[in-house]
XYZ file of C-alpha atoms in Angstrom:
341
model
C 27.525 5.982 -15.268
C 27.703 9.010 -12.744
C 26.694 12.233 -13.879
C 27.068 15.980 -11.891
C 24.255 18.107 -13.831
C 23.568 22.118 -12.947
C 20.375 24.079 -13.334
C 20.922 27.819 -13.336
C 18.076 29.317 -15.697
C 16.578 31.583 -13.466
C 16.419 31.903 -9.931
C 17.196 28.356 -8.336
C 21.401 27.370 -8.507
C 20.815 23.575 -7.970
C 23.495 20.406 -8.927
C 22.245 16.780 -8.746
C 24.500 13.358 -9.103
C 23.228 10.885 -10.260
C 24.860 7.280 -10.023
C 24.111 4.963 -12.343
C 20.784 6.208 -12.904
C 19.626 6.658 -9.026
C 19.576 10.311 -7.704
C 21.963 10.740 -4.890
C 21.853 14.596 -4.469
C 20.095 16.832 -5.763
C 20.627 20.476 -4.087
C 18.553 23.875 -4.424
C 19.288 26.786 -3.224
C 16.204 29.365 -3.809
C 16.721 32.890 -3.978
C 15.156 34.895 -1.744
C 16.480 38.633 -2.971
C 13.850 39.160 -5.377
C 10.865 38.979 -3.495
C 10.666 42.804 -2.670
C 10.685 43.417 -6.210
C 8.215 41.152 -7.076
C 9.588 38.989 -9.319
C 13.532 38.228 -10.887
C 15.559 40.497 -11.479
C 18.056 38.942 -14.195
C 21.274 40.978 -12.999
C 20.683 39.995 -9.375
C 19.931 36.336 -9.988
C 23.498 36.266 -11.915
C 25.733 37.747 -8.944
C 23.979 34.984 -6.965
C 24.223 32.108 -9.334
C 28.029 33.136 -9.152
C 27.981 33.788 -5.422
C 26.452 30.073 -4.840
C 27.446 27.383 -7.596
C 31.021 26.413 -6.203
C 29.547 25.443 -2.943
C 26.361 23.920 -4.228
C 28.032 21.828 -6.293
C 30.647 20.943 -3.747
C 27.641 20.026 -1.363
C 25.972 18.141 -4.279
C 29.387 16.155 -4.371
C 29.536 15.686 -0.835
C 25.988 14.308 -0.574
C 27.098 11.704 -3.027
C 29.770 10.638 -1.422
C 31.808 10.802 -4.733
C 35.071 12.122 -5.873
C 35.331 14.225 -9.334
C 37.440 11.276 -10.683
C 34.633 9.454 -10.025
C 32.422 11.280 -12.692
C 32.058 10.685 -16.060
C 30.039 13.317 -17.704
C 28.719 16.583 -16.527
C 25.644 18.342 -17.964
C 23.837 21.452 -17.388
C 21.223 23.808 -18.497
C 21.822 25.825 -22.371
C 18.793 27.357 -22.159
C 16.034 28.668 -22.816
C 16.468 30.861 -19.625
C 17.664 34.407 -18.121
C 20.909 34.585 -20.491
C 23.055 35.462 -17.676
C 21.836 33.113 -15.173
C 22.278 30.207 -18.033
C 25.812 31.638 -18.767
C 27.105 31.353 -14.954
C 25.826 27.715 -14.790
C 26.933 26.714 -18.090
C 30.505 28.228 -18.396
C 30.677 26.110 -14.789
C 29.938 23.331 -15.847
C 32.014 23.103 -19.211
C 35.527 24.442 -17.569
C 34.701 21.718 -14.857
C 34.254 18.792 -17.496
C 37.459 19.903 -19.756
C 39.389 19.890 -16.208
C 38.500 16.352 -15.636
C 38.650 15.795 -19.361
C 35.203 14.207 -19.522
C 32.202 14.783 -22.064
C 29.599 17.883 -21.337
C 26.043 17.846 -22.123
C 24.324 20.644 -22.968
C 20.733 20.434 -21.731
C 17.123 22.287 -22.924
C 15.795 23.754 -19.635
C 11.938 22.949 -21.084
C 12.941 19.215 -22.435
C 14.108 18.375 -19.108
C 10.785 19.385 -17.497
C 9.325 17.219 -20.316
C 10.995 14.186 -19.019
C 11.163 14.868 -15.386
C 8.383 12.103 -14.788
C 11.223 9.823 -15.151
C 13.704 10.714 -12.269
C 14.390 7.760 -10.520
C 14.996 8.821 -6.948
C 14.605 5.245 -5.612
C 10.519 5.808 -4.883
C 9.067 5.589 -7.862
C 7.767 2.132 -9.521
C 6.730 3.117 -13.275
C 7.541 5.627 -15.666
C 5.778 7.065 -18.647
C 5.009 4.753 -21.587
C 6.317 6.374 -25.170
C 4.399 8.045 -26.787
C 2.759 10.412 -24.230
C 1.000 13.990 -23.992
C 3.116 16.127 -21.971
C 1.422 19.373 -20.030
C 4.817 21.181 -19.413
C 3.617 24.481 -17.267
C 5.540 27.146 -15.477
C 5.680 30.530 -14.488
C 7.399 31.200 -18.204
C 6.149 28.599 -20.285
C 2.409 26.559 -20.924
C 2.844 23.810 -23.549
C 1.567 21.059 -25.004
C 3.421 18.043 -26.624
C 3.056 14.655 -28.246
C 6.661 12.979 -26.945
C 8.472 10.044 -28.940
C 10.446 6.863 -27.860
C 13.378 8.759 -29.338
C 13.156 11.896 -26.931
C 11.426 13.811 -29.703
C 8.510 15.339 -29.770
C 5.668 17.300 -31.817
C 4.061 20.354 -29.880
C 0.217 20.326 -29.992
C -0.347 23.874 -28.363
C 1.215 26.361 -26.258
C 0.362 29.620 -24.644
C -0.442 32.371 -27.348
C 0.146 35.127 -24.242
C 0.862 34.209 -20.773
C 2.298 31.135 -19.115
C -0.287 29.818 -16.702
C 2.242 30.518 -13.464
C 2.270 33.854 -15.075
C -1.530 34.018 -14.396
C -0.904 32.744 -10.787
C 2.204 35.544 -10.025
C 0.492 38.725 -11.738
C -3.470 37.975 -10.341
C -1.701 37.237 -7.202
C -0.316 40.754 -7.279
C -3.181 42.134 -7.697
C -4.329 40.577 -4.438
C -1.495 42.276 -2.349
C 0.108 38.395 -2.331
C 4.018 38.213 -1.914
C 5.684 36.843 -4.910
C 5.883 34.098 -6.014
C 2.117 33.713 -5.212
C 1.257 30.272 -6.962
C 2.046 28.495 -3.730
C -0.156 31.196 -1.401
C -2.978 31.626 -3.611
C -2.887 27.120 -3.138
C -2.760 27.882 0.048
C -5.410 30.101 0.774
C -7.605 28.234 -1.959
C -7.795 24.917 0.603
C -10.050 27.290 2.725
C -12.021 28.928 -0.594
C -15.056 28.172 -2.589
C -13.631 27.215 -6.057
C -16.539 28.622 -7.673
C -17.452 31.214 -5.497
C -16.842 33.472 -8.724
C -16.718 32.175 -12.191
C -13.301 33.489 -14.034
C -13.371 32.545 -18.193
C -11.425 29.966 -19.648
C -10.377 30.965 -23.073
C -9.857 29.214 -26.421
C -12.642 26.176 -25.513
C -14.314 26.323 -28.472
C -15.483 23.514 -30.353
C -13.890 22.620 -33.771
C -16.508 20.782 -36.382
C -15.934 17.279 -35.324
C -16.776 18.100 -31.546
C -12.918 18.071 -30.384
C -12.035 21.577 -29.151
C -10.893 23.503 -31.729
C -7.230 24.267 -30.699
C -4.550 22.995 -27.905
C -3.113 26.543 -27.335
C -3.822 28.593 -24.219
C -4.259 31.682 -22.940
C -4.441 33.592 -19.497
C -4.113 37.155 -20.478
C -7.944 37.514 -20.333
C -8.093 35.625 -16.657
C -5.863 38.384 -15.353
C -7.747 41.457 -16.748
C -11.433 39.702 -15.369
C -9.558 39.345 -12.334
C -8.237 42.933 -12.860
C -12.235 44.128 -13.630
C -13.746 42.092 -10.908
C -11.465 43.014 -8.080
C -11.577 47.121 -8.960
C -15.910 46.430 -8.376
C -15.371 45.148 -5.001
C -14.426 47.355 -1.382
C -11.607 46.332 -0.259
C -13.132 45.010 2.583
C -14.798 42.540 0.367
C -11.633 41.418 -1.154
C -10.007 41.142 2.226
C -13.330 38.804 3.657
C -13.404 36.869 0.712
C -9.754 36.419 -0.196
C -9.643 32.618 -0.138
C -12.955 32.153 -2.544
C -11.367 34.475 -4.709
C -8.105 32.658 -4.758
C -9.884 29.355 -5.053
C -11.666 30.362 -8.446
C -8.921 32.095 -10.009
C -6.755 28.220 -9.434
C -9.977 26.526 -10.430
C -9.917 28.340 -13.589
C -6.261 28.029 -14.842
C -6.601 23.918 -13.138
C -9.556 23.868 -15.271
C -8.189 25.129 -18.700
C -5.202 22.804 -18.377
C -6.472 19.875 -17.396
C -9.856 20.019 -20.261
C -6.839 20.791 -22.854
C -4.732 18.141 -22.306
C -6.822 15.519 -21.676
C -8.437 16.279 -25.064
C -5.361 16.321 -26.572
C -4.879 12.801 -25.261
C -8.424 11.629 -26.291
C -7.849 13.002 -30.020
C -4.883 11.332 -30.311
C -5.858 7.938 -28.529
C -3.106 8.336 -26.083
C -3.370 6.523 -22.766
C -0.286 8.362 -21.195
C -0.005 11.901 -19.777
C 3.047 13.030 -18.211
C 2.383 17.027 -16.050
C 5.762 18.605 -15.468
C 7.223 22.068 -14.623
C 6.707 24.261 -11.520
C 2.455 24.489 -11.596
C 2.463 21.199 -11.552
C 2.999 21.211 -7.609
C -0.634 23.158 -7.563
C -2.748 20.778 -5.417
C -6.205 22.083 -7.746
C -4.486 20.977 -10.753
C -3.263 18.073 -9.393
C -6.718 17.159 -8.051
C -8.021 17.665 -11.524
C -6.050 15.867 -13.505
C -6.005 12.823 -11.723
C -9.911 12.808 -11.798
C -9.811 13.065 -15.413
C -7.293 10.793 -16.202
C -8.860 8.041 -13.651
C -12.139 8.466 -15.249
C -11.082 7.998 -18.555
C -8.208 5.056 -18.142
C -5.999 7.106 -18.949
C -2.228 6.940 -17.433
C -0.789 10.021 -14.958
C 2.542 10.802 -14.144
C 3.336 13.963 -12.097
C 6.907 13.905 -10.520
C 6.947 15.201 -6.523
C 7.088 18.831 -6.006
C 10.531 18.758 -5.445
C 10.864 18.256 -8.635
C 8.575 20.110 -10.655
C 10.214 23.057 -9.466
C 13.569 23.800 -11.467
C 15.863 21.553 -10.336
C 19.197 20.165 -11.137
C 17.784 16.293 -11.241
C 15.386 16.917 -14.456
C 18.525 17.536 -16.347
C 20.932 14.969 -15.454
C 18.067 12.797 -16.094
C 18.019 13.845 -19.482
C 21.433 13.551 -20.149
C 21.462 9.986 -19.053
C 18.323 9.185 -21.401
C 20.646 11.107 -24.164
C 23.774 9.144 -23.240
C 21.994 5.961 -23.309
C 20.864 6.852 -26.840
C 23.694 8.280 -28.300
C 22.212 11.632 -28.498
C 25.240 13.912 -27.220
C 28.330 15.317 -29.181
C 32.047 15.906 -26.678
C 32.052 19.643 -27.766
C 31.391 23.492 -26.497
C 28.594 24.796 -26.611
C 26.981 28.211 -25.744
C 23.534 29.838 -24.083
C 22.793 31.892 -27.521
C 22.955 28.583 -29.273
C 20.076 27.115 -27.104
C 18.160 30.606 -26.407
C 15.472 29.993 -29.493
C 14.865 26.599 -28.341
C-alpha cells in the first residue's frame, strides 16, 4: 500500500510517501514571506502553495524512489484551514489521483494531528493504546479529546478564545519577538526563571467532586496580564529581563495544558495520552507532561518535532489507518465541505 499525501492548510506545502506503512519522504517547505507581516497572510500563502506543490511533490516522489504507477491512493488535507491554501493542495491532489485513476482521500487537518503519534518513520517502537486523551495544540487550535479504536472520538474541552500558540505568537509580539515566536520565546526561556513572574492560568476551578470543573481553555487573559505587566515595566527592564519573562509566560500556557489534560485522563481512568500539533515541540511543555504522566503511570506519546509541525506525514498516516478500516469513499470532494469540521 503506497500512499502520496499533501498538507497545504496554511503556510507549510509539504507531500509525504508512505510505503506500506513506513515513511519514505516526507518534504516541507516553510514559508518565509510572512514574517514581516507578522503572521499569514492567506492570499500570499496561496500564490506560494501554487508556486511550490509541483516540485515538492516531485521531490517527495524522488525521495521515495517511486514511480506514480507505483501509487495507489493519494490523500490530502480538506480542511479545516486557510480556504485558499486548502484549495491549491486539494484540487492537486484530486486531478493527480483521477490521472492515475486511483482512489483520493480527503483528510481533516486537526484529526491528523490527533493521530500523528502513530507515524511510523522506522524509529519508533510503540504507539498509542485505544482509547486515549489527546492534547491537540497549535497556533489555531487547543483541544481536548477522548479518541476511539475506530478513529472516533468525543471532545472533552477546547479553547473558549485563543489557541495556546496563539498565546505564544501575540505575547511574543508584544516582546518585539519575530514571528512565529513560540520557538524564540523556548529559546530564550532555557536561560529564564520560569517563575520569575507569576502569569494566571484560567478556568482551574474546582467542580464539587474535587475534579476541575471544566476541560476548556483559555489564553485571552494570559495575553492582556502580559499586556498590563509589560506597559508597568521601562523598557530597560523588559530588555534585562527578557528571558524570565519569556520563561513564565511558557510556564504558564505548559502549565494550563499539561494540569488539564492529565485530569482529563485521571477522570476518565485513562492510562494513555497522546500531545500532538505544533506546541507540542515546546521543550516546557514537553518537560511537563512527561513529569506528570511518569508520576502518575500514565502512558506519553509526543511524535518528534518534525512532526508536530504541519506536515504532510500526519495525513497519509491517517489515510492508511482509514484505508485499513474501510473508512474512505472513491469520490470528489471539496474544502467548504470540510471547513466546519
Amino acid at each position: 500500500m503506497n500512499i502520496l499525501a499533501l498538507e497545504t492548510s496554511c503556510d507549510e506545502t509539504s507531500a509525504a510517501v508512505l510505503l506500506n506503512g513506513k515513511v519514505a519522504s516526507n518534504i516541507i517547505s516553510s514559508q518565509l514571506r510572512h514574517q514581516e507581516f507578522g503572521g499569514v497572510v492567506p492570499e500570499l500563502a496561496s500564490r506560494e502553495h501554487e508556486r511550490l506543490i509541483a516540485s515538492v511533490t516531485n521531490t517527495a516522489m524522488k525521495v521515495s524512489n517511486i514511480n506514480k504507477s507505483d501509487l495507489d491512493f493519494i490523500s490530502a488535507t480538506s480542511g479545516p484551514g486557510l480556504i485558499g491554501a486548502v484549495l491549491v493542495g486539494l484540487n492537486f491532489a484530486q486531478s493527480f489521483a483521477y490521472a492515475l485513476g486511483i482512489p483520493f482521500i480527503p483528510i481533516n487537518h486537526i484529526e491528523a494531528h490527533i493521530f500523528s503519534t502513530f507515524i511510523n518513520d522506522g524509529s519508533q517502537l510503540a504507539f498509542p493504546k485505544f482509547p486515549f486523551i489527546s492534547l491537540t495544540v497549535s497556533g489555531g487550535h487547543t483541544m481536548l479529546a477522548l479518541v476511539e479504536e475506530n478513529l472516533s472520538y468525543k471532545i472533552l474541552g477546547k479553547t473558549i478564545d485563543d489557541a495556546a500558540g496563539e498565546g505564544f505568537d501575540k505575547t511574543g509580539k508584544m516582546l518585539g519577538l519575530p514571528y512565529p515566536a513560540g520557538p524564540i520565546i523556548d529559546k530564550l526561556a532555557k536561560e529564564g526563571n520560569p517563575h520569575f513572574h507569576k502569569f494566571p492560568q484560567a478556568l482551574m476551578n474546582r467542580g464539587e467532586h474535587g475534579g476541575l470543573e471544566n476541560f476548556n481553555f483559555s489564553f485571552s487573559g494570559l495575553k492582556t496580564s502580559v499586556q498590563t505587566y509589560l506597559q508597568q515595566q521601562p523598557k530597560a527592564f523588559i530588555e534585562t529581563h527578557l528571558a524570565d519573562i519569556c520563561a513564565s509566560i511558557q510556564f504558564a500556557i505548559a502549565s494550563a495544558l499539561t494540569r488539564k489534560t492529565i485530569a482529563a485522563a485521571e477522570s476518565l481512568g485513562i492510562k494513555t495520552i497522546s500531545v500532538a500539533g505544533g506546541v507540542s515541540a515546546n521543550s516546557e511543555l514537553r518537560r511537563q507532561m512527561n513529569e506528570a504522566a511518569a508520576a502518575r503511570n500514565i502512558s506519553l506519546f509526543i511524535p518528534k518535532p518534525i512532526y508536530s509541525t504541519d506536515n504532510a506525514a500526519m495525513i497519509a498516516t491517517l489515510a492508511k489507518l482509514k484505508i485499513e478500516r474501510g473508512q474512505f469513499e472513491a469520490r470528489r470532494y471539496n474544502a467548504k465541505a470540510f471547513a466546519s469540521l
